[in-house]
Each structure stands twice: as C-alpha cells, then as structure tokens.
Coordinates of C-alpha atoms (C1' of nucleotides) and ligand atoms in Angstrom, one line a residue:
Chain A
M1 CA -0.2 -0.3 0.1
T2 CA 1.7 3.2 -1.4
E3 CA 0.7 6.1 0.3
H4 CA -1.0 9.5 -0.8
P5 CA 1.4 12.3 -1.9
W6 CA -0.5 14.3 0.8
M7 CA 0.2 12.0 3.2
N8 CA 3.9 11.7 2.3
Q9 CA 4.4 15.6 3.0
L10 CA 2.0 15.3 6.1
N11 CA 4.6 12.9 7.1
E12 CA 7.7 14.8 6.4
Q13 CA 6.3 17.7 8.8
G14 CA 6.2 15.6 11.2
Y15 CA 2.4 14.2 11.1
R16 CA 1.6 10.4 11.9
L17 CA 0.5 8.1 9.1
T18 CA -2.9 7.2 10.9
G19 CA -5.9 5.6 9.4
A20 CA -8.2 8.6 10.2
R21 CA -5.9 10.8 8.7
R22 CA -5.8 8.8 5.5
A23 CA -9.3 8.6 5.4
V24 CA -9.8 12.3 5.3
V25 CA -6.8 13.0 2.8
E26 CA -8.4 10.7 0.7
T27 CA -11.9 12.0 0.6
M28 CA -10.5 15.5 -0.1
A29 CA -8.5 14.7 -2.7
E30 CA -10.2 12.5 -4.4
S31 CA -13.3 15.2 -4.9
T32 CA -13.9 17.7 -7.3
H33 CA -16.5 19.6 -5.1
A34 CA -16.5 21.6 -2.0
L35 CA -17.0 19.7 1.1
T36 CA -18.1 20.9 4.3
P37 CA -16.5 19.1 7.5
I38 CA -19.6 17.1 7.8
E39 CA -19.5 16.2 4.5
V40 CA -16.1 15.1 4.4
Y41 CA -17.0 13.0 7.8
D42 CA -19.9 11.1 6.3
K43 CA -17.7 10.3 3.2
A44 CA -14.9 9.4 4.9
R45 CA -16.6 7.1 7.4
E46 CA -17.5 4.5 4.4
S47 CA -14.0 3.6 4.6
Y48 CA -12.9 4.4 8.3
P49 CA -16.5 4.2 10.2
A50 CA -14.8 4.6 13.3
L51 CA -13.7 8.2 12.5
G52 CA -14.4 11.2 14.7
L53 CA -15.7 14.4 13.0
V54 CA -13.1 16.3 15.6
T55 CA -10.3 14.2 13.6
V56 CA -11.8 15.8 10.4
Y57 CA -11.5 19.6 11.7
R58 CA -7.9 18.9 12.7
T59 CA -7.2 17.1 9.5
L60 CA -8.6 19.7 7.5
E61 CA -6.7 22.4 9.4
A62 CA -3.4 20.6 8.7
L63 CA -4.0 20.3 5.1
E64 CA -4.9 23.8 4.7
E65 CA -1.5 25.0 6.7
Q66 CA -0.3 22.8 4.2
G67 CA -1.7 24.8 1.1
L68 CA -3.0 21.5 -0.3
I69 CA -6.9 22.1 0.5
Q70 CA -8.0 25.6 0.6
R71 CA -11.7 27.3 2.4
V72 CA -14.0 27.9 -0.5
H73 CA -16.5 31.0 0.1
R74 CA -20.2 31.0 -1.3
P75 CA -23.0 32.9 -0.6
E76 CA -24.9 30.2 0.7
G77 CA -21.7 29.8 3.0
C78 CA -17.8 29.8 3.4
Q79 CA -17.3 26.8 5.3
A80 CA -16.1 24.3 2.3
F81 CA -13.0 23.2 1.4
I82 CA -11.5 21.7 -1.8
T83 CA -8.2 20.9 -3.0
A84 CA -6.1 24.0 -3.5
P85 CA -5.1 24.4 -7.3
A86 CA -1.1 24.4 -7.8
G87 CA 0.0 28.2 -8.0
H88 CA -2.2 31.2 -9.3
Q89 CA -5.2 30.1 -9.8
H90 CA -8.9 31.1 -9.5
L91 CA -12.3 28.9 -9.3
L92 CA -15.0 28.7 -11.4
L93 CA -18.1 27.1 -9.1
C94 CA -21.3 25.1 -10.3
K95 CA -24.0 27.5 -8.4
Q96 CA -26.2 24.0 -8.9
C97 CA -24.1 21.1 -8.0
G98 CA -20.7 22.6 -6.7
Q99 CA -18.6 20.9 -8.9
A100 CA -15.2 23.4 -9.1
I101 CA -13.0 24.1 -12.0
S102 CA -10.0 26.2 -11.5
F103 CA -8.9 28.9 -14.0
E104 CA -5.7 30.8 -14.9
G105 CA -4.6 33.7 -16.9
D106 CA -6.7 36.6 -15.3
D107 CA -4.7 39.3 -16.0
L108 CA -5.7 42.3 -13.4
E109 CA -2.5 43.8 -13.5
S110 CA -3.1 47.2 -15.1
L111 CA -6.7 47.2 -12.9
I112 CA -4.9 46.6 -9.9
N113 CA -2.1 49.3 -10.3
S114 CA -4.8 52.3 -11.7
I115 CA -7.0 51.6 -8.5
A116 CA -3.8 51.4 -6.3
R117 CA -2.8 55.0 -7.9
R118 CA -6.0 56.1 -7.4
T119 CA -6.9 55.5 -3.7
G120 CA -3.1 55.2 -2.7
Y121 CA -3.6 51.5 -1.6
Q122 CA -1.1 48.9 -1.6
V123 CA -2.8 46.0 -3.2
T124 CA -0.8 42.8 -1.7
E125 CA -4.1 39.8 -2.7
H126 CA -6.8 40.0 -4.7
W127 CA -9.7 36.8 -4.8
L128 CA -11.9 36.0 -8.0
Q129 CA -14.0 33.6 -8.1
L130 CA -16.6 32.8 -11.1
F131 CA -20.5 31.2 -10.5
G132 CA -22.3 29.5 -12.9
L133 CA -23.7 25.8 -14.6
C134 CA -21.3 23.1 -15.6
P135 CA -22.7 21.6 -18.6
S136 CA -24.1 18.9 -17.0
C137 CA -26.1 21.3 -15.1
K138 CA -27.3 23.8 -17.6
Chain B
M1 CA -35.5 65.0 12.7
T2 CA -36.0 63.5 9.0
E3 CA -35.2 60.5 8.7
H4 CA -32.3 58.8 6.7
P5 CA -32.9 57.8 3.3
W6 CA -32.2 53.8 4.8
M7 CA -35.7 54.2 7.4
N8 CA -37.5 55.3 4.3
Q9 CA -36.9 52.5 2.4
L10 CA -37.6 50.4 4.9
N11 CA -40.7 52.3 5.6
E12 CA -42.1 51.6 2.2
Q13 CA -41.6 48.0 2.7
G14 CA -43.7 47.7 5.0
Y15 CA -41.0 48.2 8.1
R16 CA -42.1 50.1 11.1
L17 CA -39.9 53.4 12.3
T18 CA -38.4 52.4 15.4
G19 CA -35.9 53.6 17.6
A20 CA -34.1 50.6 17.7
R21 CA -33.6 50.0 14.2
R22 CA -32.6 53.6 13.6
A23 CA -29.9 52.9 15.8
V24 CA -28.8 50.1 13.6
V25 CA -29.2 51.6 10.1
E26 CA -27.8 54.6 11.4
T27 CA -24.8 52.7 12.7
M28 CA -24.2 50.9 9.5
A29 CA -24.3 53.7 6.9
E30 CA -21.9 55.6 8.7
S31 CA -19.6 53.0 8.5
T32 CA -16.4 52.8 6.0
H33 CA -15.1 49.6 7.8
A34 CA -16.9 46.1 7.2
L35 CA -18.8 45.5 10.6
T36 CA -19.8 42.2 12.4
P37 CA -23.1 41.9 14.3
I38 CA -21.5 42.6 18.1
E39 CA -19.6 45.3 16.6
V40 CA -23.0 46.7 15.0
Y41 CA -24.4 45.9 18.9
D42 CA -21.6 47.9 20.2
K43 CA -21.7 50.9 18.8
A44 CA -25.8 51.1 17.9
R45 CA -26.0 50.8 22.0
E46 CA -24.2 54.2 22.3
S47 CA -27.3 56.0 21.0
Y48 CA -29.8 53.4 21.9
P49 CA -28.7 51.3 25.2
A50 CA -32.0 49.2 25.3
L51 CA -30.8 48.0 22.3
G52 CA -30.9 43.9 21.8
L53 CA -28.4 41.7 20.0
V54 CA -31.4 39.5 18.2
T55 CA -32.6 43.4 16.5
V56 CA -29.3 43.9 15.6
Y57 CA -29.1 40.8 13.6
R58 CA -33.0 41.0 12.3
T59 CA -32.0 44.7 10.6
L60 CA -28.4 43.3 9.1
E61 CA -31.4 40.9 7.4
A62 CA -33.4 43.4 6.1
L63 CA -30.7 45.7 5.1
E64 CA -29.5 42.7 2.6
E65 CA -32.4 42.0 1.9
Q66 CA -33.0 45.8 0.4
G67 CA -29.8 45.7 -1.2
L68 CA -28.5 48.7 1.3
I69 CA -25.6 46.3 2.9
Q70 CA -23.8 43.4 2.1
R71 CA -21.5 40.2 3.5
V72 CA -17.9 40.9 3.3
H73 CA -16.0 37.9 2.8
R74 CA -12.7 37.5 4.5
P75 CA -9.9 35.2 5.4
E76 CA -10.5 35.6 8.8
G77 CA -13.9 35.3 8.8
C78 CA -17.4 36.3 6.6
Q79 CA -20.0 37.6 9.2
A80 CA -18.9 41.4 8.9
F81 CA -21.3 43.8 6.6
I82 CA -20.7 46.6 5.0
T83 CA -22.9 49.5 3.2
A84 CA -23.7 48.0 -0.6
P85 CA -21.7 50.0 -3.0
A86 CA -24.3 51.1 -6.0
G87 CA -24.4 49.3 -9.4
H88 CA -21.3 47.1 -10.0
Q89 CA -18.4 47.9 -8.1
H90 CA -16.0 45.4 -6.0
L91 CA -14.0 46.2 -2.9
L92 CA -10.7 46.8 -1.6
L93 CA -10.1 46.3 1.8
C94 CA -7.7 47.5 4.3
K95 CA -5.9 44.1 5.9
Q96 CA -4.7 46.3 8.4
C97 CA -7.7 48.4 9.7
G98 CA -10.5 46.9 7.9
Q99 CA -10.9 50.2 6.1
A100 CA -13.5 49.1 3.0
I101 CA -13.4 51.2 -0.4
S102 CA -15.4 50.1 -3.5
F103 CA -14.3 50.3 -7.0
E104 CA -15.3 49.7 -10.5
G105 CA -14.1 49.3 -14.2
D106 CA -13.1 45.8 -13.5
D107 CA -12.9 44.2 -16.9
L108 CA -13.6 40.4 -17.2
E109 CA -15.4 40.1 -19.8
S110 CA -12.9 38.5 -22.7
L111 CA -11.4 36.8 -19.4
I112 CA -15.2 34.9 -18.2
N113 CA -15.9 34.4 -22.1
S114 CA -12.8 32.6 -23.1
I115 CA -13.2 30.4 -19.6
A116 CA -16.9 29.5 -20.6
R117 CA -15.6 28.9 -23.8
R118 CA -12.8 26.6 -22.3
T119 CA -15.0 24.8 -19.7
G120 CA -18.5 24.7 -21.3
Y121 CA -19.9 26.7 -18.1
Q122 CA -22.5 28.8 -18.3
V123 CA -20.7 31.6 -16.3
T124 CA -23.4 34.2 -14.4
E125 CA -21.7 36.0 -11.5
H126 CA -18.2 37.0 -10.4
W127 CA -16.5 37.8 -7.2
L128 CA -13.6 40.2 -7.2
Q129 CA -12.2 41.5 -4.1
L130 CA -8.9 43.7 -3.4
F131 CA -6.8 43.5 -0.3
G132 CA -4.2 45.8 1.1
L133 CA -2.8 48.4 3.0
C134 CA -4.7 51.6 3.5
P135 CA -2.4 55.1 3.0
S136 CA -2.7 55.3 6.9
C137 CA -1.5 52.0 7.6
K138 CA 1.4 51.4 5.5
Chain C
dA1 C1' -56.4 62.0 21.2
dT2 C1' -57.7 57.0 21.6
dT3 C1' -58.0 52.4 20.3
dG4 C1' -56.5 48.4 19.0
dA5 C1' -54.8 44.8 15.5
dA6 C1' -50.1 43.5 14.1
dA7 C1' -45.3 44.3 14.0
dA8 C1' -41.4 44.8 17.0
dT9 C1' -38.7 44.0 20.5
dG10 C1' -35.6 41.9 23.8
dA11 C1' -34.6 38.2 27.4
dA12 C1' -34.0 33.5 27.7
dA13 C1' -34.0 29.0 25.5
dA14 C1' -32.5 26.1 21.6
dT15 C1' -29.9 25.2 17.9
dG16 C1' -25.5 23.9 15.3
dA17 C1' -21.1 24.9 14.2
dT18 C1' -16.5 24.5 16.3
dT19 C1' -13.2 23.9 19.7
dT20 C1' -11.0 22.3 24.1
dT21 C1' -10.4 18.8 27.3
dC22 C1' -8.8 14.2 28.7
dA23 C1' -8.1 9.7 29.2
dA24 C1' -7.2 5.9 26.2
dT25 C1' -4.8 4.2 22.1
dA26 C1' -1.6 3.9 18.1
dT27 C1' 2.1 5.3 16.0
dC28 C1' 7.6 4.9 15.5
dA29 C1' 12.3 6.0 16.6
dG30 C1' 15.5 3.7 19.0
Chain D
dC1 C1' 10.0 -4.6 22.2
dT2 C1' 9.6 -0.2 24.3
dG3 C1' 8.6 3.7 25.6
dA4 C1' 7.9 8.6 24.9
dT5 C1' 4.6 11.2 22.5
dA6 C1' 1.7 12.4 19.1
dT7 C1' -3.4 10.9 18.1
dT8 C1' -7.8 9.8 18.5
dG9 C1' -13.1 10.4 19.9
dA10 C1' -16.2 11.3 23.3
dA11 C1' -18.0 14.3 26.4
dA12 C1' -18.0 19.1 27.6
dA13 C1' -17.4 24.0 26.4
dT14 C1' -17.8 27.8 23.8
dC15 C1' -19.7 30.9 20.5
dA16 C1' -22.5 32.7 17.1
dT17 C1' -26.9 32.8 15.5
dT18 C1' -32.3 31.5 15.8
dT19 C1' -36.2 30.3 17.8
dT20 C1' -39.4 31.2 21.0
dC21 C1' -42.8 34.2 23.8
dA22 C1' -44.7 37.7 26.5
dT23 C1' -44.6 42.4 26.5
dT24 C1' -44.3 46.4 24.1
dT25 C1' -44.7 50.1 20.6
dT26 C1' -46.2 52.0 15.6
dC27 C1' -49.5 53.3 13.0
dA28 C1' -54.1 53.2 10.5
dA29 C1' -58.7 53.7 11.7
dT30 C1' -61.7 56.3 14.5
Ligands
MN201 MN1 -5.5 36.2 -9.9
MN202 MN1 -16.9 43.0 -12.0
ZN203 ZN1 -23.0 21.2 -12.1
ZN204 ZN1 -5.7 50.6 7.0

DNA sequence: ATTGAAAATGAAAATGATTTTCAATATCAG
DNA sequence: CTGATATTGAAAATCATTTTCATTTTCAAT
C-alpha cells in the first residue's frame, strides 16, 4: 500500500501516518466538489467508520496549513474546502451541483495598478471567483 | 428629525420606524469599515442602550434583503457587513484596519468568455475583491 | 386624542458549528 | 520490543446565530 502524496507531505512535516488521517486525506483529494466538514466526515466514514468529526476538523486544518486544500467562499456559506489549485489559479463553481474547476490567466495587473494609484492603497492580494452552471447542470 | 433614506426605504417596504432600527441603520450607514453583528451592537448601543443583539441580526437581514448592505468575505471570517456600493462595484479592503473602498471598472468580459468557452460552463456571476494596506496603515 | 390589530422588541432558551479537554490508544524512533 | 509522545474520539465547553414568547410599540382607523 503506497501512501498518497499528501500523506507523505504530512509525514515529512512530522505528522504520523494514521488510518483516520488517511480516510480524510483520500476523501478530500478525490473530490472535485467543495465539501463541508460534515460531508467529509460522512464520506470518509465509508472507508473508516470509527472516524470522529473532531479529527476531520483537525486534519482539514493541517491540510490547509500545508496549502493542499483551501476554503471555498460561497453565498450560502464559507465552511467548505476543496483541493488547492497549483500556483496562481482561481475557482469557477457550479451553483447547482458545486462542481469546481480552477483556471488561470486572469490579468488584473493594470486594473490593480490603476486602483492602487487612485486610492493610495498598496494592494497585496486579490480574490476572484466565478459562479455559473456546469455543462451537465445547464 | 428627518429620517435616514434607508429608514424611508424600509418604511416603504412595510417596516415600521423604530428607535432600535434607527440605531442599527445609522451605525451601518456611517461606517466605512466592515462591521460584525457584535460590533454593530456595541456601536449602536451608544445611541440606543436598550438595543438587543437579536434586533441587530434582524435589521442586518432586512438591510441585506433591501440591497443596502452586503456581507464581506475575508480570510479571518465572513460575518461582517458593509454598505453596498451602488451598481456593479467591488471592494478593496485594508488588511490592517478593515477600511473599505469600492471601485468599478473591472473588465473581466473577455476572461470570462474565454473560460466559458473552454470549460463549457455558463458563467453568471463573479466575485472580485482586493486586499492591501490603506494609506494610513502602510 | 384614543383604540386596537399587528409588528417589533429583548430576554431567555434552543440550536448548530466549532473548539477544548482528557483519558485511552496508536505510532514509530531507538 | 519498549517507551515517549502524537493522535484519537467522546464528552463538555464555547461561540455565533436563530427561535420562542410575553410584553411593548407603532400606526392606521376611528
Ligand atoms: Mn489572480
Ligand atoms: Mn466585476
Ligand atoms: Zn453543476
Ligand atoms: Zn488601514
């Protein structure tokens, strides 16, 4: 049984390899949808029934710290998590089914520069997120 | 005593004019920072000490329904509210002091079209938010 | 001005999500 | 193997928000 890369990264950071962690990691890594802690809990218990909800919270926190997952903000709430895209990417979310796709190539440089100039702010970060309907939902 | 325009709008929608509501409305309308319900509560009690936190929640809900305020999403949490900008605008937030400025003129048309084409999604909405340091905080 | 129906209020209780505590268990370096 | 220590899940605690409800306030109709 070869470990999932996320498990190896956690291990290198000093985390031990446990079944509970493995169940949460695999649930998150497999999902193309944003999942809430409870959804992760329910899904992960299919392969590891003894799992506690507390461990889900703790593992999600560790994965977020490692930059492997990220919190997803949505109108209905901001408690969901999804695999973090590599590099500078943003999310496109289906409002119907929650399916998420990440994209890159946003060019906000000139907009940001002009706003920085006009407002006197030093702009250090930006959030961009698109919402819509995925091919199968529309 | 002339009523605040927001109070008039609420009144036209059938809401009654009360002191508790007035205190919350004026607190929100005056603030250039995003405020959490508790912050609104503390601020508004300066002018209306009998105010209950429940009424803050209820009034914020009404103001959001009327499109007069909007929820602000931030890394530290998404429970804060701020005056909604008129028309299609986005927010620039100071990470230090929470001061908010709204701006327009983002041109995401071509980006959105190209992503829609590439992914097959129908894109209906977007969130854009900038973070940084305001002139006095940097 | 008075009245009364309906809306609004705030205190307290209920709920729901997340965090903390803690005793028992599992991992893993030595 | 062994033992130090990280991890676990149950239960309790905390914290934000919502619901309930008896009382008060608003305001339209007299
Ligand atoms: Mn970007
Ligand atoms: Mn825009
Ligand atoms: Zn969909
Ligand atoms: Zn500032």
